[in-house]
Amino acid sequence: MKIMVVGGAGYIGSHMVKMLLEAKHEVVTFDNLSAGFRDSVLGGDFVEGDLCSRAALDACFVAHRPDAVMHFASFIQVGESVRRPDKYYFNNFSNTLNLLDAMIAHKVRHFIFSSTAAIFGEPQYVPIDELHPTNPLNPYGKSKWMVEQALADYEHAFGLKYVCLRYFNAAGADPSGLLGERHEPETHLIPLILRAASGRLPHIQVFGRDYDTPDGTCVRDYIHIVDLCAAHLLALNQLVQNEQSSHFNLGNGAGFSVQQVIDAAERVTGSKIKVLDGARRAGDPARLVADSSKARLALGWTPRYADLETIIGDAWRWERKMLDKAD
Ligand code: UDP
């Protein structure tokens, strides 16, 4: 198949492009490089374009005639989304509708969407399965949930077939060392801890130690980026075969606390990491853990890199590479 990867120059998108090429698919990446990097796209065709431009989208569909679209291009910072809801609704929602409209016009009917655990809001129970009620608490989560709702209507009206993949905490890096997480500014826990370990940052701050968890720090479900991309590939194959839209929660099903992640990072890196205790971050639930049994059952998906030290080890290889580059 020929797959259009929107946001293929970003963290998750670039790993996806690599995996699609390895699976012998053709790829065209569509990315405005606002947060991604051209040299993270390891192959296939590349179109520099913005989702708000219908003309750019039309030109890409006409020139490359993709069979399916995977959409990774979105803003991802919860705090920023509260201050700048306009930015999040415009890019994450309105621009996604622009993409869907272009797909319909060009008769491309298979869509894989990067959604998020943030659509669930404060968990009513954990682990969180697909039946858990949705109640996003911030514009980031709301913008993703709005797309999920629009997709159901687009299926009904236009026959679009889609899979929504709700990510828990994507982490790690390609074991080859060729790709990794390159957010600027970086806000995610594991890369920040590793920057503290490598000396690129003086310390890490723990956002709250008074949560109702065994050690008082927040528990999250870290899923290796390669396992996450593998689920996309399985979802795409199944979607094209079965023509059935669906939703899957993607995580390892194992929660690790912020303190456990710091301890594991110290073991992996052999460095003592300087930790400061900070206040709670607004909107952080105490525990977010996925129940991914639906994906395991329906897609035959089994995470291969579920071990926390493996995830951190691969991210560490990448951090050291970034450190060498900065020198
Ligand atoms: N966190 C932290 N210090 C940091 C960054 C994150 O203590 O500098 C905590 C955060 O409060 C959350 C967990 O680490 O409980 C994971 O946060 P991250 O931003 O990586 O992902 P999120 O869970 O927000 O998607």
XYZ file of N, CA, C and O and ligand atoms in Angstrom, residues 169 187-190 192 204-207 218 220 222 258 281 284 288, ligand 1:
93
model
N 1.340 6.619 27.612
C 2.570 7.424 27.561
C 3.578 6.826 26.589
O 4.328 5.907 26.948
N 8.755 18.278 27.459
C 7.975 18.338 28.700
C 7.782 16.946 29.293
O 7.244 16.816 30.387
N 8.174 15.897 28.562
C 7.871 14.540 29.013
C 8.891 14.010 30.011
O 10.068 14.337 29.949
N 8.388 13.151 30.887
C 9.181 12.716 32.033
C 10.478 12.000 31.641
O 11.560 12.383 32.096
N 10.385 10.960 30.816
C 11.585 10.134 30.573
C 12.692 10.933 29.887
O 13.839 10.939 30.365
N 13.233 14.069 29.993
C 13.753 15.074 30.936
C 14.666 14.420 31.970
O 15.741 14.944 32.285
N 15.822 17.175 37.753
C 14.447 16.884 37.344
C 13.549 17.280 38.510
O 13.952 17.200 39.676
N 12.360 17.739 38.165
C 11.402 18.091 39.215
C 10.291 17.052 39.237
O 9.777 16.670 38.175
N 9.924 16.598 40.431
C 8.798 15.656 40.559
C 7.548 16.468 40.889
O 7.508 17.163 41.912
N 6.554 16.355 40.020
C 5.342 17.156 40.195
C 4.385 16.473 41.172
O 3.412 15.854 40.760
N 2.796 10.139 40.764
C 1.802 9.701 39.763
C 2.233 8.432 39.035
O 3.420 8.255 38.731
N 1.916 6.141 35.618
C 1.579 6.209 34.193
C 1.950 4.893 33.513
O 2.788 4.143 34.002
N 3.762 3.475 30.463
C 4.735 3.836 29.429
C 4.791 2.740 28.380
O 5.019 1.577 28.700
N 6.339 7.912 38.981
C 7.432 8.827 38.609
C 8.712 8.408 39.343
O 9.786 8.347 38.741
N 1.179 19.189 39.108
C 0.878 19.857 37.835
C -0.630 19.788 37.628
O -1.221 18.716 37.811
N -3.260 16.604 36.385
C -2.629 15.279 36.372
C -3.434 14.294 37.234
O -3.454 14.427 38.460
N -2.953 6.598 35.524
C -3.497 6.367 34.182
C -2.860 5.092 33.659
O -1.660 5.064 33.377
N 6.347 14.655 35.485
C 7.172 15.108 36.511
N 8.173 15.989 36.178
C 8.391 16.413 34.904
C 7.560 15.934 33.871
C 6.539 15.056 34.210
O 7.007 14.747 37.670
O 9.315 17.234 34.698
C 5.267 13.700 35.810
C 3.877 14.175 35.415
O 3.295 14.934 36.463
C 3.160 12.848 35.154
C 4.272 11.930 34.654
O 5.499 12.537 35.049
O 2.666 12.319 36.344
C 4.270 11.770 33.142
O 4.225 13.066 32.570
P 4.459 13.328 31.019
O 4.397 14.816 30.802
O 5.688 12.610 30.571
O 3.227 12.611 30.299
P 1.644 12.764 30.524
O 1.276 11.728 31.545
O 1.360 14.157 30.964
O 1.092 12.442 29.175
